[in-house]
Amino acid sequence: MRGIWAVFKKETGIYFHSFIFYFFGLVYLFILGLIFSLVFIVYATQLPMRAQMAGGNLPTVNTYILRPVFGDMGFLLILFLPFYTMRLLAEERRHGTLELLFTSPITPAQVVLGKFLASFTLFIAITSIPIFYCFILDYFGDVDWLPILSTYLGIFLLGGSLIALGLFFSSITNNQLIAAVLTLGGYLLFWIIGWMGQSGATATLFRYLSIYEHYEPFTQGLIDTQDVFYYFSLIFLWLFLTYRSLESQGWR
Amino acid sequence: MVKAKNIVKKFGTRYALKGISFEVNERSVVGFLGPNGAGKTTTMRILTGYLTPTDGSAEVAGYDVERNPLQVKARVGYMPESPPIYAEMTVKEFLAFVADIKGIPPKNKRASIEKVIEETAIGDVQNRLIGRLSRGYRQRVGLAQSLIHDPQVLILDEPTAGLDPIQIHEIRELIKKLGQDRTVLLSTHILPEVTQTCTRAIIIHEGSILVEDTLSNLMQTLAGGLRVRLKVKRNPDSLLLKIQEMDEVRLVRCEDDSILVEFQRGKDKREEIADIAVKGNHGLLEFSTQALTLEEVFLKLTTEESL
């Protein structure tokens, strides 16, 4: 536990010192804010027409604003997270600090968990900022909070598994850019794999593997244990592979 | 304190170490000497638990490196050739992190940090970002991190690489001081480093140990015999002939304006030579014993091996 905490503290400190963290954090939030504003404006201008079409019932902000915004949030993560995770281990390898970690009385598992938890915690902090959109909408309209909470659970699980995958690719190279490109490739593969195959067992398998297919139900307010299990398995798998990759360091 | 038993390390098909064995006792400074690519860093990385040997075993502070890596790591301080530092941290933040991962209890952390800051004389830069420090200060910070948990064994890979002469002198003095109460194993390809800081030397070349001994024994054994240099005022040529006629003299030659004499191994004819010079009225100006320099020993060993 001591080792995990030490790595966690160091890692969060380094994130706060790094330019790339602020840059991508701000760009991510800016783009998301832009999407929210556009969707909100379209919703507001079409409101009378939609209300008329729906026979006097106002379309909910959940369906017309928050679901599209949070759906895009998932895809935006795929574009931004590779740059967030690329330095985690590649930089340590490049600067020789991995040698410091591995000649200290801490285990590779503690290094992996410390790093994962640090980047996951900061990820939660950044992705929680857009919850203010919901407060703004709640002030003017009626927000159904349960789907919002389930969406956030989905985002955290999705983010956790993407960070774990990024951590793995960062462990196999000392070049941050290569780590980022490999991570992006991995994300896209897991995102679009569900589109492969039309029907039958292969299509079902591809859909099961797709990271998007498991994220979608959360945005609709559905929490399925299968989806939760899927993300936990992915997190475990990538963290385990990262651990093995670091452990094999001694044999290289 | 440090025992290496027949360590073999292969990288792919290339042998970096071909079965090396040596021992280092407590409270000594031992120099690990060899040309670049000899296997010094690989040996040190195995002793610190960073690399796993292909064959053989190593023991540090009574613990097997492979079976009890955490016990070994808690007792070893290691400074790699390029100091492992986080450029975006201040010196103090970095040392606090190292104290945490080395397992120093929170109540002793502050005192440990202050102690190494003082020992390595980095007090005036303790609040500066490491990325903005000069090479010399970074090297000191690297040394400070290796000392923070007061290790029984200190392993330093090329500790003075890239430093200016004043910094080199300071670091060497510090290493000598550190060796008074712990075991220090340092690698270098700079020979004066060994003569100035170490009591023993292990000479490694192409993954094998060529020789291991105290510095004085090493130079005596390999020198072939005692050497003297003498300078006279009158008739050096006739003195040279007289010395050549002596038994047990292996080599006599003129070098600049002096005569260099080398005796057969284990023989000492200094008194007789001094007698000849004085009685022959040659006007003896200088008479000194010459040791074979470590450079000569090193060149002799590594050149013979590669021939």
GROMACS .gro file of C-alpha atoms in nm, chain A residues 2-3 6-7 9-10 14 17-18 87 91-92 95-107 249-252, chain B residues 9 11 45 48-52 70 73-74 78 80 83-86 88-89 93-94 97-98 100-103 109 145:
model
   58
    2ARG     CA    1   0.286   0.236   0.089
    3GLY     CA    2   0.443   0.187  -0.255
    6ALA     CA    3   0.409   0.691  -0.306
    7VAL     CA    4   0.373   0.635  -0.682
    9LYS     CA    5   0.140   1.104  -0.507
   10LYS     CA    6   0.438   1.141  -0.739
   14ILE     CA    7   0.387   1.530  -1.222
   17HIS     CA    8   0.345   2.010  -1.352
   18SER     CA    9   0.290   1.894  -1.708
   87ARG     CA   10   0.387   0.941  -2.085
   91GLU     CA   11   0.872   0.862  -2.008
   92GLU     CA   12   1.006   0.666  -1.710
   95HIS     CA   13   1.458   0.910  -1.864
   96GLY     CA   14   1.598   0.606  -1.685
   97THR     CA   15   1.371   0.656  -1.385
   98LEU     CA   16   1.226   0.307  -1.434
   99GLU     CA   17   1.566   0.190  -1.312
  100LEU     CA   18   1.512   0.392  -0.993
  101LEU     CA   19   1.169   0.236  -0.939
  102PHE     CA   20   1.292  -0.118  -1.003
  103THR     CA   21   1.594  -0.090  -0.778
  104SER     CA   22   1.374   0.035  -0.492
  105PRO     CA   23   1.187  -0.195  -0.255
  106ILE     CA   24   0.855  -0.167  -0.437
  107THR     CA   25   0.698  -0.421  -0.672
  249GLN     CA   26   1.204  -0.608  -1.776
  250GLY     CA   27   1.456  -0.813  -1.579
  251TRP     CA   28   1.485  -1.069  -1.854
  252ARG     CA   29   1.546  -0.819  -2.134
  261LYS     CA   30   2.399  -1.282  -1.866
  263PHE     CA   31   2.110  -1.065  -2.433
  297ARG     CA   32   2.213  -0.400  -1.264
  300THR     CA   33   2.067  -0.424  -0.768
  301GLY     CA   34   1.790  -0.655  -0.890
  302TYR     CA   35   1.714  -0.455  -1.205
  303LEU     CA   36   1.821  -0.740  -1.435
  304THR     CA   37   1.791  -1.112  -1.379
  322LEU     CA   38   1.289  -0.650  -0.192
  325LYS     CA   39   1.674  -0.337  -0.266
  326ALA     CA   40   1.604  -0.205   0.084
  330TYR     CA   41   2.220   0.258  -0.653
  332PRO     CA   42   2.298   0.454  -1.249
  335PRO     CA   43   2.112   0.999  -1.267
  336PRO     CA   44   1.744   0.893  -1.258
  337ILE     CA   45   1.563   1.219  -1.194
  338TYR     CA   46   1.227   1.375  -1.265
  340GLU     CA   47   0.962   1.853  -1.334
  341MET     CA   48   1.013   1.795  -0.961
  345GLU     CA   49   1.006   1.679  -0.377
  346PHE     CA   50   1.216   1.421  -0.557
  349PHE     CA   51   0.939   1.060  -0.326
  350VAL     CA   52   1.254   0.847  -0.313
  352ASP     CA   53   0.871   0.702   0.027
  353ILE     CA   54   0.959   0.429  -0.222
  354LYS     CA   55   1.265   0.328  -0.020
  355GLY     CA   56   1.036   0.264   0.275
  361LYS     CA   57   1.164   1.119   0.642
  397GLN     CA   58   1.879   0.957  -0.376
   0.00000   0.00000   0.00000
